[in-house]
């Protein structure tokens, strides 16, 4: 692991690091905020997954999480959204595919399958690296994210309920099987058999029996992607008749941007802190 930068913030440390990944077969960069409490004791860790076209830097620079994370004693880890490098397959004119659009799944189709193993990277390789180098309490993990990252957070939580104690999302893609901006991407990554897509779709996972205690979802009503790509009411419908709890908050005038995310970031951090102890 290489240190790319370290800066003091709110008594803690905001760092950016890189390493060679076996899962994605190349260099990966990620950010970690370490609160002051983690200087002497193990602290809960909260994984933040970013959205389409983003890197680790978007939330680090615009998410405004450090003050509250320092107060609550939360370690925040922000992975990249996809593999990187000159040899990694990409579609330069398609922002929904390739670099910046890893979808937090393990691709099975060529040429994507060699590098696009973001599910394994986020759930296995990166946690092992973070546990080795930081004072994290791996028995107290939460996960959240935005848009594509909200999709990733919810599906990962549903598939790993024994690992994560909390999950929330900002404007998540809850049903990629029907969203207009994910169907073409899923087919390229996973092939035409839609049955294989279901393990990376929050609504489908619930329909197929996956469970998680509760979710917090914040959604802007002025979000231009709301009606065709996000549709949080589909998840609300999917959990009916289950014991899954959902707090779904729809906010007038808010869009899909980090102005929206930063406005409600403190609420999410407090929500996770209550459940992580």
Short mmCIF file of C-alpha atoms in Angstrom, two decimals:
data_model
loop_
_atom_site.label_atom_id
_atom_site.label_comp_id
_atom_site.label_asym_id
_atom_site.label_seq_id
_atom_site.Cartn_x
_atom_site.Cartn_y
_atom_site.Cartn_z
CA UNK A 1 0.00 0.00 0.00
CA UNK A 2 1.36 3.41 -1.01
CA UNK A 3 0.49 6.70 0.65
CA UNK A 4 -0.53 9.26 -1.97
CA UNK A 5 -1.56 11.99 0.47
CA UNK A 6 -2.34 12.55 4.14
CA UNK A 7 -4.00 15.65 5.61
CA UNK A 8 -5.16 16.49 9.11
CA UNK A 9 -8.87 17.29 9.39
CA UNK A 10 -11.01 17.70 12.53
CA UNK A 11 -8.28 16.05 14.61
CA UNK A 12 -8.20 13.01 12.37
CA UNK A 13 -6.46 12.09 9.13
CA UNK A 14 -7.77 12.09 5.56
CA UNK A 15 -5.59 9.83 3.48
CA UNK A 16 -5.48 8.65 -0.10
CA UNK A 17 -3.75 5.35 -0.85
CA UNK A 18 -3.02 3.05 -3.77
CA UNK A 19 -2.21 -0.63 -4.14
CA UNK A 20 -1.99 -3.36 -6.74
CA UNK A 21 -5.24 -5.31 -6.81
CA UNK A 22 -5.46 -9.01 -7.57
CA UNK A 23 -9.22 -8.76 -8.11
CA UNK A 24 -9.05 -6.04 -10.78
CA UNK A 25 -5.55 -6.93 -12.01
CA UNK A 26 -4.14 -3.42 -11.71
CA UNK A 27 -3.61 -0.38 -9.54
CA UNK A 28 -6.50 0.86 -7.40
CA UNK A 29 -6.85 4.05 -5.38
CA UNK A 30 -9.01 4.56 -2.29
CA UNK A 31 -9.53 7.14 0.45
CA UNK A 32 -9.75 6.62 4.22
CA UNK A 33 -10.74 9.12 6.89
CA UNK A 34 -9.43 8.09 10.30
CA UNK A 35 -11.11 9.92 13.23
CA UNK A 36 -9.04 11.01 16.22
CA UNK A 37 -10.45 8.19 18.38
CA UNK A 38 -8.80 5.62 16.08
CA UNK A 39 -5.36 6.77 17.18
CA UNK A 40 -5.72 4.66 20.31
CA UNK A 41 -8.69 2.29 19.77
CA UNK A 42 -10.47 0.28 17.12
CA UNK A 43 -13.44 2.10 15.64
CA UNK A 44 -16.45 1.15 13.46
CA UNK A 45 -15.91 1.36 9.71
CA UNK A 46 -18.37 2.79 7.20
CA UNK A 47 -17.91 2.02 3.50
CA UNK A 48 -19.06 4.67 1.02
CA UNK A 49 -19.63 3.58 -2.60
CA UNK A 50 -19.71 6.35 -5.20
CA UNK A 51 -21.84 6.62 -8.32
CA UNK A 52 -21.38 6.49 -12.08
CA UNK A 53 -18.45 8.54 -13.50
CA UNK A 54 -17.05 9.09 -9.99
CA UNK A 55 -13.82 8.11 -8.24
CA UNK A 56 -12.92 8.03 -4.55
CA UNK A 57 -12.38 11.79 -4.77
CA UNK A 58 -15.95 12.98 -5.36
CA UNK A 59 -17.28 12.28 -1.89
CA UNK A 60 -13.92 13.05 -0.29
CA UNK A 61 -13.94 16.56 -1.74
CA UNK A 62 -17.68 17.32 -1.78
CA UNK A 63 -19.40 14.97 0.66
CA UNK A 64 -18.67 16.98 3.82
CA UNK A 65 -18.45 13.92 6.09
CA UNK A 66 -15.28 14.57 8.10
CA UNK A 67 -16.60 16.82 10.87
CA UNK A 68 -19.40 14.44 11.87
CA UNK A 69 -17.29 11.32 11.33
CA UNK A 70 -14.68 12.76 13.69
CA UNK A 71 -17.34 13.56 16.28
CA UNK A 72 -18.86 10.08 16.06
CA UNK A 73 -15.56 8.22 15.76
CA UNK A 74 -16.33 6.59 12.41
CA UNK A 75 -13.68 5.41 9.97
CA UNK A 76 -14.88 6.20 6.42
CA UNK A 77 -13.49 4.20 3.49
CA UNK A 78 -14.17 5.39 -0.06
CA UNK A 79 -13.17 2.93 -2.82
CA UNK A 80 -12.94 3.78 -6.49
CA UNK A 81 -15.88 2.83 -8.72
CA UNK A 82 -14.07 0.66 -11.26
CA UNK A 83 -10.70 -0.70 -12.33
CA UNK A 84 -8.33 1.80 -13.93
CA UNK A 85 -5.36 1.75 -16.27
CA UNK A 86 -4.52 1.90 -19.95
CA UNK A 87 -5.05 -1.83 -20.43
CA UNK A 88 -8.51 -1.91 -18.82
CA UNK A 89 -11.44 -2.28 -21.29
CA UNK A 90 -13.55 0.83 -21.65
CA UNK A 91 -16.16 2.55 -23.82
CA UNK A 92 -14.88 6.10 -24.13
CA UNK A 93 -18.13 7.58 -25.40
CA UNK A 94 -20.44 5.70 -23.00
CA UNK A 95 -20.46 7.02 -19.42
CA UNK A 96 -22.66 4.12 -18.31
CA UNK A 97 -20.06 1.51 -19.19
CA UNK A 98 -16.42 0.78 -18.40
CA UNK A 99 -14.19 3.00 -16.28
CA UNK A 100 -16.20 4.81 -13.66
CA UNK A 101 -19.09 2.35 -14.12
CA UNK A 102 -18.04 -0.86 -12.40
CA UNK A 103 -21.55 -1.45 -10.96
CA UNK A 104 -20.06 -3.28 -7.95
CA UNK A 105 -20.52 -6.65 -9.63
CA UNK A 106 -18.25 -9.42 -10.89
CA UNK A 107 -18.39 -9.35 -14.69
CA UNK A 108 -18.58 -12.70 -16.46
CA UNK A 109 -18.42 -11.63 -20.12
CA UNK A 110 -15.34 -10.80 -22.19
CA UNK A 111 -13.54 -8.45 -22.34
CA UNK A 112 -14.86 -7.16 -19.00
CA UNK A 113 -14.41 -10.24 -16.82
CA UNK A 114 -10.63 -9.95 -16.54
CA UNK A 115 -10.73 -6.63 -14.64
CA UNK A 116 -14.29 -5.78 -13.64
CA UNK A 117 -14.48 -7.78 -10.42
CA UNK A 118 -15.62 -4.91 -8.22
CA UNK A 119 -17.88 -7.02 -6.00
CA UNK A 120 -14.92 -9.16 -4.92
CA UNK A 121 -12.72 -6.09 -4.60
CA UNK A 122 -15.12 -4.20 -2.34
CA UNK A 123 -16.25 -7.16 -0.22
CA UNK A 124 -13.03 -9.16 0.08
CA UNK A 125 -9.75 -7.63 -1.06
CA UNK A 126 -10.10 -4.03 0.12
CA UNK A 127 -11.55 -4.93 3.56
CA UNK A 128 -8.61 -7.25 4.19
CA UNK A 129 -6.18 -4.46 3.28
CA UNK A 130 -7.98 -1.89 5.44
CA UNK A 131 -8.11 -4.28 8.40
CA UNK A 132 -4.38 -4.82 8.11
CA UNK A 133 -3.40 -1.15 8.10
CA UNK A 134 -6.03 0.71 10.15
CA UNK A 135 -7.58 0.35 13.62
CA UNK A 136 -10.96 -0.83 12.38
CA UNK A 137 -13.43 -2.92 14.33
CA UNK A 138 -14.51 -5.34 11.61
CA UNK A 139 -17.36 -6.55 13.81
CA UNK A 140 -18.95 -3.11 13.37
CA UNK A 141 -19.30 -2.40 9.66
CA UNK A 142 -21.84 -0.28 7.81
CA UNK A 143 -22.19 0.53 4.13
CA UNK A 144 -23.81 3.34 2.15
CA UNK A 145 -23.52 4.99 -1.22
CA UNK A 146 -24.95 7.21 -3.93
CA UNK A 147 -26.81 6.23 -7.12
CA UNK A 148 -24.81 3.32 -8.60
CA UNK A 149 -23.08 3.20 -5.21
CA UNK A 150 -26.44 3.07 -3.47
CA UNK A 151 -27.27 0.08 -5.65
CA UNK A 152 -23.94 -1.46 -4.65
CA UNK A 153 -24.43 -0.78 -0.94
CA UNK A 154 -27.93 -2.25 -0.83
CA UNK A 155 -27.09 -5.38 -2.82
CA UNK A 156 -23.91 -6.00 -0.83
CA UNK A 157 -25.79 -5.59 2.46
CA UNK A 158 -28.57 -7.94 1.34
CA UNK A 159 -26.00 -10.55 0.32
CA UNK A 160 -23.91 -10.13 3.49
CA UNK A 161 -26.34 -9.51 6.36
CA UNK A 162 -24.04 -11.14 8.90
CA UNK A 163 -21.20 -8.74 8.07
CA UNK A 164 -22.95 -5.37 7.94
CA UNK A 165 -24.98 -3.87 10.75
CA UNK A 166 -26.33 -0.89 8.80
CA UNK A 167 -27.04 0.23 5.24
CA UNK A 168 -28.28 3.47 3.72
CA UNK A 169 -28.34 5.12 0.31
CA UNK A 170 -28.68 8.44 -1.48
CA UNK A 171 -30.81 8.14 -4.64
CA UNK A 172 -29.99 4.46 -5.25
CA UNK A 173 -30.68 2.42 -8.39
CA UNK A 174 -32.92 -0.11 -6.63
CA UNK A 175 -34.00 -2.14 -9.67
CA UNK A 176 -31.29 -2.32 -12.39
CA UNK A 177 -33.35 -4.94 -14.25
CA UNK A 178 -35.81 -2.19 -15.23
CA UNK A 179 -33.71 1.00 -15.01
CA UNK A 180 -33.04 2.60 -18.39
CA UNK A 181 -29.38 3.34 -17.65
CA UNK A 182 -28.31 -0.10 -16.43
CA UNK A 183 -29.90 -2.75 -18.67
CA UNK A 184 -27.39 -2.40 -21.51
CA UNK A 185 -24.52 -2.31 -19.01
CA UNK A 186 -25.69 -5.43 -17.18
CA UNK A 187 -26.02 -7.33 -20.45
CA UNK A 188 -22.46 -6.45 -21.45
CA UNK A 189 -21.04 -7.36 -18.03
CA UNK A 190 -23.21 -10.41 -17.22
CA UNK A 191 -24.62 -11.65 -20.53
CA UNK A 192 -28.21 -11.79 -21.83
CA UNK A 193 -29.56 -14.22 -19.20
CA UNK A 194 -31.46 -11.91 -16.87
CA UNK A 195 -31.61 -14.57 -14.18
CA UNK A 196 -27.91 -13.87 -13.59
CA UNK A 197 -28.64 -10.17 -13.11
CA UNK A 198 -30.86 -10.80 -10.10
CA UNK A 199 -28.00 -11.21 -7.63
CA UNK A 200 -27.05 -7.58 -8.29
CA UNK A 201 -30.56 -6.10 -8.04
CA UNK A 202 -31.92 -5.06 -4.62
CA UNK A 203 -35.57 -5.64 -5.52
CA UNK A 204 -34.84 -9.03 -7.09
CA UNK A 205 -32.71 -10.11 -4.13
CA UNK A 206 -35.58 -9.39 -1.74
CA UNK A 207 -38.00 -11.25 -4.02
CA UNK A 208 -35.59 -14.19 -4.01
CA UNK A 209 -35.43 -14.30 -0.21
CA UNK A 210 -32.52 -12.03 0.80
CA UNK A 211 -33.08 -10.07 4.00
CA UNK A 212 -31.52 -7.15 5.88
CA UNK A 213 -32.93 -5.50 9.02
CA UNK A 214 -33.55 -1.99 7.69
CA UNK A 215 -32.57 0.67 5.19
CA UNK A 216 -32.50 4.45 5.08
CA UNK A 217 -33.00 6.01 1.63
CA UNK A 218 -32.94 9.71 0.83
CA UNK A 219 -34.16 10.82 -2.60
CA UNK A 220 -34.46 14.24 -4.20
CA UNK A 221 -37.78 14.90 -5.91
CA UNK A 222 -36.10 17.16 -8.49
CA UNK A 223 -33.68 14.37 -9.47
CA UNK A 224 -33.72 14.10 -13.27
CA UNK A 225 -33.08 10.34 -13.03
CA UNK A 226 -35.91 9.64 -10.58
CA UNK A 227 -38.61 8.36 -12.93
CA UNK A 228 -36.50 6.29 -15.32
CA UNK A 229 -33.46 5.10 -13.40
CA UNK A 230 -33.98 5.24 -9.63
CA UNK A 231 -37.63 4.54 -8.75
CA UNK A 232 -37.26 3.94 -5.00
CA UNK A 233 -40.97 3.09 -4.74
CA UNK A 234 -40.16 -0.22 -6.41
CA UNK A 235 -38.05 -1.23 -3.41
CA UNK A 236 -40.81 -0.05 -1.08
CA UNK A 237 -43.14 -2.38 -2.96
CA UNK A 238 -40.63 -5.26 -2.98
CA UNK A 239 -40.29 -5.36 0.82
CA UNK A 240 -44.02 -5.44 1.54
CA UNK A 241 -44.84 -8.56 3.51
CA UNK A 242 -41.24 -8.94 4.75
CA UNK A 243 -39.66 -7.90 8.05
CA UNK A 244 -37.32 -5.44 6.29
CA UNK A 245 -37.61 -1.92 7.66
CA UNK A 246 -37.41 1.10 5.37
CA UNK A 247 -37.18 4.82 6.02
CA UNK A 248 -37.74 6.46 2.63
CA UNK A 249 -37.50 10.26 2.60
CA UNK A 250 -38.40 12.23 -0.53
CA UNK A 251 -37.09 15.81 -0.51
CA UNK A 252 -38.64 18.63 -2.52
CA UNK A 253 -36.31 20.62 -4.82
CA UNK A 254 -33.22 18.41 -4.28
CA UNK A 255 -31.47 16.90 -7.31
CA UNK A 256 -28.89 14.15 -7.88
CA UNK A 257 -25.81 16.21 -7.03
CA UNK A 258 -23.44 16.39 -4.08
CA UNK A 259 -25.33 19.47 -2.90
CA UNK A 260 -28.07 16.97 -2.08
CA UNK A 261 -25.71 14.38 -0.62
CA UNK A 262 -23.82 16.82 1.60
CA UNK A 263 -27.11 18.22 2.95
CA UNK A 264 -28.14 14.87 4.41
CA UNK A 265 -24.71 13.35 5.06
CA UNK A 266 -24.83 14.08 8.80
CA UNK A 267 -28.19 12.32 9.07
CA UNK A 268 -26.74 9.19 7.50
CA UNK A 269 -23.62 9.17 9.64
CA UNK A 270 -25.68 9.53 12.83
CA UNK A 271 -28.05 6.80 11.65
CA UNK A 272 -25.15 4.41 11.07
CA UNK A 273 -23.44 5.35 14.34
CA UNK A 274 -26.57 4.41 16.30
CA UNK A 275 -26.56 0.97 14.75
CA UNK A 276 -22.81 0.40 14.88
CA UNK A 277 -22.56 1.30 18.57
#
